[in-house]
Short mmCIF file of C-alpha atoms and ligand atoms in Angstrom, two decimals:
data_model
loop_
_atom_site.label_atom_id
_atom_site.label_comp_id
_atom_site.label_asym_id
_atom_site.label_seq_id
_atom_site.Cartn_x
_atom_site.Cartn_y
_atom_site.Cartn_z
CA UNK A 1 63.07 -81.33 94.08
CA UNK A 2 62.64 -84.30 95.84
CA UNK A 3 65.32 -87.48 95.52
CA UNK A 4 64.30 -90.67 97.18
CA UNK A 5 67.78 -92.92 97.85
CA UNK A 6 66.03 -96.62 97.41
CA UNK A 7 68.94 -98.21 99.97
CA UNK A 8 68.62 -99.80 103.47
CA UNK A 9 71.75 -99.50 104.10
CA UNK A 10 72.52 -96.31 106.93
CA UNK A 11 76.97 -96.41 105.44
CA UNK A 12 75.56 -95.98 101.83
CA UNK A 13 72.83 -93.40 102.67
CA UNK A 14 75.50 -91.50 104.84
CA UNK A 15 78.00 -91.39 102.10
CA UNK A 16 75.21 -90.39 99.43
CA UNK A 17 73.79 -88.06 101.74
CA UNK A 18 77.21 -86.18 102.40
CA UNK A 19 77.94 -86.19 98.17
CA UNK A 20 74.62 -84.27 97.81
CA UNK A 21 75.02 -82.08 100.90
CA UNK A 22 76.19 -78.80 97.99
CA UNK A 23 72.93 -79.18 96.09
CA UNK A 24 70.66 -76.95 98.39
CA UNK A 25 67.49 -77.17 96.15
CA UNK A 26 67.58 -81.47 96.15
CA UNK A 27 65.82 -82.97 99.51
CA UNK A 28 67.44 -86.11 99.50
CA UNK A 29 65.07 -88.82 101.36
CA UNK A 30 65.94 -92.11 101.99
CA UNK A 31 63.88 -95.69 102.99
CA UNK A 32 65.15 -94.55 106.78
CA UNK A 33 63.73 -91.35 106.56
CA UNK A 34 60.43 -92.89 105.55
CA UNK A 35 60.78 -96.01 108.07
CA UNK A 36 60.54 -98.31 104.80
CA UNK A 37 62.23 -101.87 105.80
CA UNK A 38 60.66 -103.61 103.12
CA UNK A 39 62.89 -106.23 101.41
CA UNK A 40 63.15 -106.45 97.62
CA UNK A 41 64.28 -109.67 96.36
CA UNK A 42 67.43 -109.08 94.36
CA UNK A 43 67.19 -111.58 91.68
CA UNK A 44 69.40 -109.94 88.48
CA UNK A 45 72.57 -111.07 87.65
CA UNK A 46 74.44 -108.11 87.42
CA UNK A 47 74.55 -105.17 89.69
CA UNK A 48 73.03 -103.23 87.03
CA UNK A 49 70.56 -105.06 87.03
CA UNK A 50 69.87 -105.60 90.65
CA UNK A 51 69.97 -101.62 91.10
CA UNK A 52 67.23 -101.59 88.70
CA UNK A 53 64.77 -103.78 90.59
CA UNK A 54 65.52 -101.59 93.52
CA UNK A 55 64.77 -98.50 91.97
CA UNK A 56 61.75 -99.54 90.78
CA UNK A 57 60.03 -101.01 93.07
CA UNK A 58 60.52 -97.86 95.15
CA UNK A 59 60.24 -95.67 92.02
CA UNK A 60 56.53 -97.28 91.74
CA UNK A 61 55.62 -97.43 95.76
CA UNK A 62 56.18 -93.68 96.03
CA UNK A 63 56.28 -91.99 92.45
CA UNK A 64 59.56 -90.12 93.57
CA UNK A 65 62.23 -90.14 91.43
CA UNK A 66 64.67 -92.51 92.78
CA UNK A 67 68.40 -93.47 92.44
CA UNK A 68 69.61 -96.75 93.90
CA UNK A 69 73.15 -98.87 93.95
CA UNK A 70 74.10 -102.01 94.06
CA UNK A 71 77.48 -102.83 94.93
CA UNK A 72 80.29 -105.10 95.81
CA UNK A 73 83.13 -106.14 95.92
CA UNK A 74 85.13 -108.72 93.05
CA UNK A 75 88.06 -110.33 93.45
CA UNK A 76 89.29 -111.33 89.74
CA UNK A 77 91.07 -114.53 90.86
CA UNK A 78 87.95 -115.99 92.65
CA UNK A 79 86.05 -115.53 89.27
CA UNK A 80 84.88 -111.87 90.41
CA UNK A 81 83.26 -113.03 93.68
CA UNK A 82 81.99 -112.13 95.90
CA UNK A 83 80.56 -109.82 93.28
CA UNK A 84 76.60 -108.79 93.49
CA UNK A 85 76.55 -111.71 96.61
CA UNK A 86 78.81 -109.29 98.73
CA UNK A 87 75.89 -108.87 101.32
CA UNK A 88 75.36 -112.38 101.71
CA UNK A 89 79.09 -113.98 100.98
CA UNK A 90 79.01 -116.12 104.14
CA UNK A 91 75.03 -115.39 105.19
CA UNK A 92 75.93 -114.12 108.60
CA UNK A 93 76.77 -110.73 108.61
CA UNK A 94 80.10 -108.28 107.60
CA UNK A 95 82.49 -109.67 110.10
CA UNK A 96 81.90 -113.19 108.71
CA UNK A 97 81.79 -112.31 104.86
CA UNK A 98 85.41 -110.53 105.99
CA UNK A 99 86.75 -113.85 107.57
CA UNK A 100 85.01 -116.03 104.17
CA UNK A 101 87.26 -113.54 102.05
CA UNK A 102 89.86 -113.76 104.05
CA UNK A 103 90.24 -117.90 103.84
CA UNK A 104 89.04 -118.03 100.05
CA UNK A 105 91.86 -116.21 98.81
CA UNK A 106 94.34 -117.54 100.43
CA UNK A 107 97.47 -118.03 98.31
CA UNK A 108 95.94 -116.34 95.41
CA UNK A 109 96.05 -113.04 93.43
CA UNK A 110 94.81 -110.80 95.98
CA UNK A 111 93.70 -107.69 93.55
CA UNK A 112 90.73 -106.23 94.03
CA UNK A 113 88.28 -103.99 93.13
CA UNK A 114 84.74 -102.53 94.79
CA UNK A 115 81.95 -102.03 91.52
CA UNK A 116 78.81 -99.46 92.46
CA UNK A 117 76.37 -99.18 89.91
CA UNK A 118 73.52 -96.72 90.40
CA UNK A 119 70.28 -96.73 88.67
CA UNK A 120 68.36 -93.47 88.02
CA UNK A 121 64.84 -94.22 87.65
CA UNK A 122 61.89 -91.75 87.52
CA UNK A 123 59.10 -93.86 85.72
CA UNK A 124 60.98 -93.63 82.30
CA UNK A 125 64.26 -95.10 80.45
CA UNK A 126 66.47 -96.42 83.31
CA UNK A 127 69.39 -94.59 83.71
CA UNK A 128 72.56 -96.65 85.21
CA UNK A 129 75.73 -95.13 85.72
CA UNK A 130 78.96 -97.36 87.05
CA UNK A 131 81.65 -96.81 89.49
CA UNK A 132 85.27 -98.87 89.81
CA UNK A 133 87.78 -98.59 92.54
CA UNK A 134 90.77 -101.17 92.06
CA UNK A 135 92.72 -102.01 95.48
CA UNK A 136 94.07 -104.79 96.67
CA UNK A 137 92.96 -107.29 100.16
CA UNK A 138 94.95 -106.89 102.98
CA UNK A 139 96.01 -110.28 105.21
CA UNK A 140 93.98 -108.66 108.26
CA UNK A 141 91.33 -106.23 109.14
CA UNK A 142 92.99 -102.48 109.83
CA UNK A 143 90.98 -99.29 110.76
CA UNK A 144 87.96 -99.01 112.18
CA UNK A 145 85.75 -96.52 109.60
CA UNK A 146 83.23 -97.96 106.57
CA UNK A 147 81.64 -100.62 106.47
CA UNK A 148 81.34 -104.04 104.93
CA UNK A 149 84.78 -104.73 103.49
CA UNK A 150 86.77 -101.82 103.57
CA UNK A 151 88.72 -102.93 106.64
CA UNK A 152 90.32 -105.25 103.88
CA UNK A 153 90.65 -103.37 100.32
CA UNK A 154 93.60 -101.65 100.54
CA UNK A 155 93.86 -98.19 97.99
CA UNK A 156 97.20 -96.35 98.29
CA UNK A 157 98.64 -98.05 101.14
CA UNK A 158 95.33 -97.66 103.78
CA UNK A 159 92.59 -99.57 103.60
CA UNK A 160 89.15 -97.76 103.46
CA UNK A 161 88.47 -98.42 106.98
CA UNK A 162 91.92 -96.74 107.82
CA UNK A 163 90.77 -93.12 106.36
CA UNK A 164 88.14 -90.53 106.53
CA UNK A 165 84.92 -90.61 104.99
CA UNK A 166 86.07 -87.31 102.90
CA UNK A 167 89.24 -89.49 101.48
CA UNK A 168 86.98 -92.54 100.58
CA UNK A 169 84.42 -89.86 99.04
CA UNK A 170 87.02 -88.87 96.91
CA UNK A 171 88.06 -92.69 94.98
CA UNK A 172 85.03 -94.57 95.65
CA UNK A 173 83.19 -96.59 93.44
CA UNK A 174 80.31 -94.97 94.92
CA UNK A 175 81.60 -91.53 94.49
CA UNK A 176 82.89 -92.44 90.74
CA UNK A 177 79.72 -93.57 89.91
CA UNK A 178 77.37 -90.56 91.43
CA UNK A 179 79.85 -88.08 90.04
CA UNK A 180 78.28 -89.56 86.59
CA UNK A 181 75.09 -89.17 87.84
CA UNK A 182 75.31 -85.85 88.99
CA UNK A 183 76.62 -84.79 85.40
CA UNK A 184 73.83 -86.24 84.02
CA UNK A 185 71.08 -85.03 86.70
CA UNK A 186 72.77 -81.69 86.72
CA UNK A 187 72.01 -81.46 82.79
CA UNK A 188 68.36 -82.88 82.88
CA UNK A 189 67.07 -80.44 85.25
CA UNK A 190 69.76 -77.80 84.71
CA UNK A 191 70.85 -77.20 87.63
P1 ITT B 1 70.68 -101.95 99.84
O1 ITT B 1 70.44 -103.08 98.90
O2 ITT B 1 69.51 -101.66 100.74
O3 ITT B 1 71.19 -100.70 99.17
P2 ITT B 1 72.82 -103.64 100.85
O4 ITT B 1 73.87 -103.48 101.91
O5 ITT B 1 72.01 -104.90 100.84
O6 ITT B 1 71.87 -102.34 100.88
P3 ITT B 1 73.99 -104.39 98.27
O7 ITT B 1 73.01 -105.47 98.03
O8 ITT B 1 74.33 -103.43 97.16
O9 ITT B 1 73.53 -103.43 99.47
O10 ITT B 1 75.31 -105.04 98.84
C1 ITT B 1 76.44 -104.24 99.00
C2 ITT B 1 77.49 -105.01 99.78
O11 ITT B 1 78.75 -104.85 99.11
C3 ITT B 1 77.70 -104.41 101.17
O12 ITT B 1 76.87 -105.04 102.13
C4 ITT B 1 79.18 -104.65 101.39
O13 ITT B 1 79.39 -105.97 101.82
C5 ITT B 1 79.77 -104.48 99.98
N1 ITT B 1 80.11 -103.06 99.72
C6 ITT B 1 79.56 -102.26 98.77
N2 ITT B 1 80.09 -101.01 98.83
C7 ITT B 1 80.96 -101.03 99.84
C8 ITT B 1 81.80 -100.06 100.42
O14 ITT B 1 81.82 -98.81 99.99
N3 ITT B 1 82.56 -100.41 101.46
C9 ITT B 1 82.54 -101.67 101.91
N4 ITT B 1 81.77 -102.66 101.45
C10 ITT B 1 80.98 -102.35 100.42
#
């Protein structure tokens, strides 16, 4: 069975590409593996709902089932941003969306937590299955693994960027949220 993994992004393919690495009879392909840069406008409002536009899109340029995610990263006392904007925070890259973060919450709360939602699409009823990891942002960058803003969220005393790829595999919101999938995908084709 064929799984296409509707992301540009090489850190999220990686990770999902690692979580499926036990399930010998899924070939997991994703938009790198079929040189796809195309750019899908991500207009929802929620992640949900921005993982669904993904999914489709790809879903109907290929006709193989597809999962996608759409994630980010919320900080409650900034009103949950950067929230589905995480990409694009500052408009110029991780390092500066770090630094943006960095200033904006400056003398407040500093909880936060990273929010992956995945959408399972294979032509039918959308399937969308969410992911929560609550942390908290550090006062400077530490570690040197991940991507995007883990050298900030801090879980258990490291940030993400601090620890292995199998320790962040373990807590994610990504990994939360494809654990649900896999339940459910494990059931539909009983695997
Ligand atoms: P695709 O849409 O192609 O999947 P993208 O990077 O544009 O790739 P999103 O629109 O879902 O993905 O934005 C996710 C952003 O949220 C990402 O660029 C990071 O800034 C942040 N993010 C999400 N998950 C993260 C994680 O595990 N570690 C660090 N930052 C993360």
């Amino acid at each position: 069975m064929k799984l296409l993994i509707a992301s540009g992004n090489k850190y999220k393919i990686y990770e999902f590409k690692v979580l499926f690495e036990k399930y010998k009879d899924i070939e997991v392909v994703s938009l790198a593996d079929l040189d796809d840069h195309d750019e899908v406008e991500e207009n929802g409002t929620t992640f949900s709902e921005n993982a669904f536009i993904k999914a489709k899109y790809f879903y109907d340029k290929y006709k193989i089932i597809t999962i996608s995610d759409d994630s980010g990263i919320c900080v409650p006392s900034l009103n949950n941003e950067p929230g589905i904007y995480s990409s694009r925070y500052s408009g110029h890259g991780d390092e500066a969306n770090n630094d943006l973060l960095l200033k904006n919450v400056e003398g407040k709360d500093r909880t936060a937590f990273y929010e992956c939602d995945i959408c399972f699409y294979d032509g039918t009823e959308p399937q969308f299955f969410i992911g929560k990891c609550y942390g908290t942002l550090g006062y400077e960058r530490k570690g040197v693994n991940g991507f995007g803003y883990d050298p900030l969220f801090i879980y258990e005393g490291k940030t993400f960027a601090e620890v292995d790829l199998e320790t962040k595999n373990k807590v994610s919101h990504r990994a939360l949220a494809l654990k649900e999938f896999i339940k459910y995908f494990e059931n539909k084709y009983s695997l």
